[in-house]
mmCIF file of C-alpha atoms in Angstrom:
data_model
loop_
_atom_site.group_PDB
_atom_site.id
_atom_site.type_symbol
_atom_site.label_atom_id
_atom_site.label_comp_id
_atom_site.label_asym_id
_atom_site.label_seq_id
_atom_site.Cartn_x
_atom_site.Cartn_y
_atom_site.Cartn_z
ATOM 1 C CA ARG A 11 12.708 94.135 22.435
ATOM 2 C CA SER A 12 12.688 97.934 22.657
ATOM 3 C CA ASP A 13 11.472 100.243 19.901
ATOM 4 C CA ASN A 14 12.110 103.942 19.436
ATOM 5 C CA MET A 15 10.557 105.760 16.501
ATOM 6 C CA SER A 16 10.551 109.359 15.484
ATOM 7 C CA GLU A 17 7.319 111.114 14.564
ATOM 8 C CA THR A 18 8.266 110.851 10.898
ATOM 9 C CA LYS A 19 8.580 107.647 8.901
ATOM 10 C CA PRO A 20 11.676 105.741 10.176
ATOM 11 C CA ARG A 21 14.533 105.421 7.686
ATOM 12 C CA ILE A 22 16.901 103.328 9.837
ATOM 13 C CA ALA A 23 16.676 100.047 11.742
ATOM 14 C CA TRP A 24 19.320 99.064 14.302
ATOM 15 C CA LEU A 25 19.381 95.330 15.121
ATOM 16 C CA SER A 26 21.416 94.022 18.057
ATOM 17 C CA GLY A 27 21.574 90.941 20.270
ATOM 18 C CA SER A 28 21.033 87.286 19.395
ATOM 19 C CA TYR A 29 21.788 86.089 15.870
ATOM 20 C CA PHE A 30 18.519 84.176 15.483
ATOM 21 C CA GLY A 31 16.437 87.141 16.624
ATOM 22 C CA ARG A 32 18.205 89.431 14.174
ATOM 23 C CA ARG A 33 17.883 86.882 11.376
ATOM 24 C CA GLN A 34 14.117 86.666 11.837
ATOM 25 C CA MET A 35 13.815 90.447 11.712
ATOM 26 C CA MET A 36 16.063 90.628 8.629
ATOM 27 C CA THR A 37 13.752 88.157 6.887
ATOM 28 C CA LYS A 38 10.778 90.421 7.655
ATOM 29 C CA ILE A 39 12.653 93.514 6.467
ATOM 30 C CA ARG A 40 13.717 91.858 3.203
ATOM 31 C CA GLU A 41 10.121 90.781 2.586
ATOM 32 C CA LYS A 42 8.791 94.285 3.300
ATOM 33 C CA PHE A 43 11.354 95.888 0.980
ATOM 34 C CA SER A 44 11.368 93.118 -1.635
ATOM 35 C CA ALA A 45 10.744 95.616 -4.447
ATOM 36 C CA HIS A 46 13.814 97.661 -3.446
ATOM 37 C CA ASP A 47 17.321 97.367 -4.821
ATOM 38 C CA ILE A 48 19.475 95.821 -2.083
ATOM 39 C CA PHE A 49 23.065 96.667 -1.210
ATOM 40 C CA VAL A 50 24.896 94.700 1.511
ATOM 41 C CA ALA A 51 28.025 96.187 3.111
ATOM 42 C CA ASP A 52 30.787 94.328 4.933
ATOM 43 C CA GLN A 53 34.371 95.135 5.931
ATOM 44 C CA SER A 54 35.532 95.044 2.318
ATOM 45 C CA CYS A 55 33.337 98.041 1.506
ATOM 46 C CA THR A 56 35.004 101.435 1.733
ATOM 47 C CA VAL A 57 33.386 104.220 3.722
ATOM 48 C CA GLU A 58 33.145 106.362 0.603
ATOM 49 C CA TYR A 59 31.340 103.640 -1.351
ATOM 50 C CA LEU A 60 28.963 102.928 1.536
ATOM 51 C CA MET A 61 28.038 106.600 1.769
ATOM 52 C CA ASN A 62 27.546 106.682 -2.013
ATOM 53 C CA GLN A 63 25.110 103.753 -1.761
ATOM 54 C CA MET A 64 23.216 105.552 1.002
ATOM 55 C CA GLN A 65 22.831 108.635 -1.191
ATOM 56 C CA SER A 66 21.877 107.118 -4.553
ATOM 57 C CA THR A 67 18.929 105.071 -5.770
ATOM 58 C CA GLY A 68 19.345 101.759 -7.591
ATOM 59 C CA CYS A 69 19.516 100.758 -11.231
ATOM 60 C CA PHE A 70 16.337 98.679 -11.241
ATOM 61 C CA SER A 71 14.300 100.531 -8.642
ATOM 62 C CA GLU A 72 14.057 104.086 -7.370
ATOM 63 C CA LYS A 73 14.037 102.643 -3.863
ATOM 64 C CA LYS A 74 16.959 101.023 -2.061
ATOM 65 C CA LEU A 75 17.605 98.893 1.031
ATOM 66 C CA VAL A 76 21.143 99.241 2.430
ATOM 67 C CA ILE A 77 22.181 96.517 4.884
ATOM 68 C CA VAL A 78 25.317 97.125 6.956
ATOM 69 C CA ASN A 79 26.494 93.789 8.376
ATOM 70 C CA GLU A 80 30.004 95.052 9.162
ATOM 71 C CA MET A 81 31.507 98.495 9.471
ATOM 72 C CA PRO A 82 34.074 99.471 6.847
ATOM 73 C CA GLN A 83 37.711 99.376 7.894
ATOM 74 C CA PHE A 84 39.474 102.705 8.301
ATOM 75 C CA LYS A 85 42.497 104.032 10.134
ATOM 76 C CA ASP A 86 41.935 105.367 13.644
ATOM 77 C CA SER A 87 43.278 108.745 12.550
ATOM 78 C CA ASN A 88 40.389 109.053 10.062
ATOM 79 C CA ARG A 89 37.712 107.519 12.273
ATOM 80 C CA ALA A 90 36.196 110.697 13.706
ATOM 81 C CA LYS A 91 36.008 112.312 10.247
ATOM 82 C CA TYR A 92 34.278 109.311 8.627
ATOM 83 C CA ILE A 93 31.855 108.753 11.502
ATOM 84 C CA LYS A 94 30.874 112.424 11.289
ATOM 85 C CA GLN A 95 30.308 112.081 7.539
ATOM 86 C CA LEU A 96 28.252 108.891 8.001
ATOM 87 C CA LYS A 97 26.156 110.645 10.643
ATOM 88 C CA GLU A 98 25.435 113.518 8.271
ATOM 89 C CA VAL A 99 24.479 111.109 5.465
ATOM 90 C CA LEU A 100 22.108 109.200 7.752
ATOM 91 C CA GLU A 101 20.478 112.383 8.994
ATOM 92 C CA SER A 102 19.686 113.423 5.413
ATOM 93 C CA LEU A 103 18.566 110.083 3.940
ATOM 94 C CA ASP A 104 16.276 110.224 0.943
ATOM 95 C CA GLU A 105 12.750 109.009 1.692
ATOM 96 C CA ASP A 106 13.241 106.113 -0.753
ATOM 97 C CA ILE A 107 16.340 104.750 0.996
ATOM 98 C CA PHE A 108 16.176 102.553 4.099
ATOM 99 C CA VAL A 109 19.299 101.541 6.079
ATOM 100 C CA VAL A 110 19.700 98.550 8.411
ATOM 101 C CA PHE A 111 22.606 98.175 10.829
ATOM 102 C CA ASN A 112 22.704 94.457 11.625
ATOM 103 C CA GLY A 113 24.779 93.307 14.599
ATOM 104 C CA ILE A 114 26.987 96.409 14.668
ATOM 105 C CA SER A 115 28.791 97.029 17.955
ATOM 106 C CA GLY A 116 27.027 99.267 20.431
ATOM 107 C CA LYS A 117 30.345 101.137 20.696
ATOM 108 C CA GLU A 118 29.267 103.016 17.554
ATOM 109 C CA LYS A 119 27.354 105.396 19.800
ATOM 110 C CA THR A 120 27.222 108.251 17.299
ATOM 111 C CA LEU A 121 25.484 106.141 14.647
ATOM 112 C CA LEU A 122 23.293 104.448 17.258
ATOM 113 C CA GLY A 123 22.229 107.890 18.443
ATOM 114 C CA VAL A 124 21.051 108.779 14.944
ATOM 115 C CA ALA A 125 19.116 105.508 14.723
ATOM 116 C CA GLU A 126 17.424 106.257 18.048
ATOM 117 C CA LYS A 127 16.289 109.662 16.779
ATOM 118 C CA ILE A 128 15.042 108.816 13.294
ATOM 119 C CA GLY A 129 14.700 105.035 13.260
ATOM 120 C CA LYS A 130 13.790 101.924 15.195
ATOM 121 C CA ILE A 131 15.921 99.964 17.660
ATOM 122 C CA TYR A 132 15.470 96.197 17.941
ATOM 123 C CA ASN A 133 17.438 94.559 20.744
ATOM 124 C CA TYR A 134 17.121 90.778 21.052
ATOM 125 C CA PRO A 135 18.291 89.206 24.346
ATOM 126 C CA ASP A 136 21.319 86.946 23.894
ATOM 127 C CA VAL A 137 21.373 85.359 27.358
ATOM 128 C CA ILE A 138 18.754 83.471 29.388
ATOM 129 C CA ASP A 139 18.618 83.507 33.180
ATOM 130 C CA ARG A 140 19.614 80.025 34.341
ATOM 131 C CA LYS A 141 16.558 79.665 36.581
ATOM 132 C CA ALA A 142 14.240 80.619 33.738
ATOM 133 C CA ALA A 143 16.008 78.486 31.125
ATOM 134 C CA PRO A 144 14.060 75.191 31.697
ATOM 135 C CA GLN A 145 10.693 76.888 31.231
ATOM 136 C CA TRP A 146 12.060 78.841 28.228
ATOM 137 C CA THR A 147 13.139 75.520 26.684
ATOM 138 C CA MET A 148 9.797 73.844 27.372
ATOM 139 C CA ASP A 149 7.891 76.778 25.872
ATOM 140 C CA PHE A 150 10.154 76.887 22.811
ATOM 141 C CA LEU A 151 9.714 73.172 22.094
ATOM 142 C CA ARG A 152 5.970 73.405 22.706
ATOM 143 C CA LYS A 153 5.716 75.955 19.887
ATOM 144 C CA LEU A 154 7.466 73.416 17.648
ATOM 145 C CA GLY A 155 4.977 70.711 18.618
ATOM 146 C CA TYR A 156 7.125 68.847 21.169
ATOM 147 C CA SER A 157 6.866 68.296 24.906
ATOM 148 C CA ILE A 158 9.767 67.983 27.341
ATOM 149 C CA ASP A 159 9.823 67.717 31.132
ATOM 150 C CA PHE A 160 11.764 69.910 33.541
ATOM 151 C CA ASN A 161 14.614 67.457 34.227
ATOM 152 C CA THR A 162 15.175 66.684 30.561
ATOM 153 C CA SER A 163 15.195 70.420 29.825
ATOM 154 C CA ASN A 164 17.887 70.854 32.441
ATOM 155 C CA ALA A 165 19.967 68.099 30.842
ATOM 156 C CA LEU A 166 19.794 69.860 27.481
ATOM 157 C CA ILE A 167 20.743 73.201 29.049
ATOM 158 C CA ASP A 168 23.634 71.790 31.098
ATOM 159 C CA ASN A 169 25.168 70.019 28.108
ATOM 160 C CA CYS A 170 24.448 72.459 25.281
ATOM 161 C CA GLY A 171 23.441 75.857 26.622
ATOM 162 C CA PHE A 172 26.573 77.540 27.955
ATOM 163 C CA ASP A 173 27.967 80.249 25.695
ATOM 164 C CA THR A 174 31.392 81.625 26.591
ATOM 165 C CA SER A 175 30.730 84.848 24.656
ATOM 166 C CA VAL A 176 27.896 85.812 27.043
ATOM 167 C CA ASN A 177 29.198 83.845 30.051
ATOM 168 C CA GLY A 178 25.859 82.161 30.590
ATOM 169 C CA VAL A 179 23.048 80.249 28.923
ATOM 170 C CA GLY A 180 23.036 81.686 25.411
ATOM 171 C CA VAL A 181 19.875 82.185 23.364
ATOM 172 C CA ASP A 182 21.711 81.272 20.162
ATOM 173 C CA MET A 183 23.306 78.188 21.741
ATOM 174 C CA MET A 184 19.894 76.970 22.929
ATOM 175 C CA GLU A 185 18.239 77.599 19.567
ATOM 176 C CA MET A 186 20.984 75.591 17.858
ATOM 177 C CA ALA A 187 20.716 72.823 20.467
ATOM 178 C CA ILE A 188 16.940 72.615 20.006
ATOM 179 C CA SER A 189 17.338 72.552 16.218
ATOM 180 C CA ARG A 190 19.748 69.586 16.510
ATOM 181 C CA LEU A 191 17.414 67.872 18.961
ATOM 182 C CA VAL A 192 14.401 68.195 16.655
ATOM 183 C CA LEU A 193 16.415 66.870 13.700
ATOM 184 C CA CYS A 194 17.446 63.834 15.775
ATOM 185 C CA MET A 195 13.907 63.035 16.963
ATOM 186 C CA PRO A 196 12.377 59.837 15.525
ATOM 187 C CA PRO A 197 9.482 60.382 13.107
ATOM 188 C CA ASN A 198 6.109 60.854 14.798
ATOM 189 C CA LYS A 199 7.683 61.064 18.280
ATOM 190 C CA LYS A 200 6.624 64.283 19.994
ATOM 191 C CA THR A 201 7.807 63.705 23.574
ATOM 192 C CA VAL A 202 11.480 64.483 24.175
ATOM 193 C CA GLU A 203 13.216 62.040 26.510
ATOM 194 C CA LEU A 204 16.711 61.922 27.955
ATOM 195 C CA ASP A 205 17.858 59.446 25.297
ATOM 196 C CA ASP A 206 16.882 61.947 22.602
ATOM 197 C CA VAL A 207 18.904 64.673 24.300
ATOM 198 C CA GLU A 208 21.943 62.393 24.628
ATOM 199 C CA LEU A 209 21.747 61.573 20.923
ATOM 200 C CA SER A 210 21.772 65.242 19.937
ATOM 201 C CA VAL A 211 24.425 66.522 22.369
ATOM 202 C CA PHE A 212 27.557 67.961 20.765
ATOM 203 C CA GLU A 213 30.489 67.221 23.065
ATOM 204 C CA HIS A 214 33.182 69.617 21.840
ATOM 205 C CA GLN A 215 33.676 73.174 23.101
ATOM 206 C CA ASN A 216 36.003 73.963 20.187
ATOM 207 C CA PHE A 217 34.227 72.987 16.980
ATOM 208 C CA ILE A 218 36.277 71.213 14.310
ATOM 209 C CA VAL A 219 34.239 70.457 11.210
ATOM 210 C CA TRP A 220 36.016 67.150 10.481
ATOM 211 C CA ASP A 221 34.851 65.777 13.861
ATOM 212 C CA ILE A 222 31.425 65.352 12.286
ATOM 213 C CA LEU A 223 32.873 62.438 10.290
ATOM 214 C CA ASN A 224 33.481 60.584 13.539
#
């Protein structure tokens, strides 16, 4: 994780990388700003309405948390104009308004640049080096109260860890695989064996929900 913070109180958080890492941070942010009004923006939100939410306080609280999970849709011909306007809004945020960009593409360099100047950047790795993956898996399970040996870790990684979106062992894929494994473990059993891994392995690259019924 890397953090950049201006000398003044940060008004923006920029979260990127693995889904599970971002989700944990979002939980912390929501808890910290629990007394704030919350507005969540996705693609269905217009740029004008998003900017309005960033410039006005809420109905039930004078403080507001604005969470941007997806950028609004706008025509390419208007893109530069709207990005410029968003930049200006972010640079003049009221002290009672806090904005979170969650999983927004790093291609939005103008907005990212503002976040780097007056906010905090949280980047969560989304890929694990293959050589380091067995130890990462053993450490992760140890924190959950389980033990697993090197060879069994490798079996879990080889069968569940590859993520085409990162072309390697994905952090999110491994967290999901470990979650399935723990759910499949017999009660009171704390040592993971190859049979446990085989029971939890999901065999399909392309997920079809109805396959669960089989």
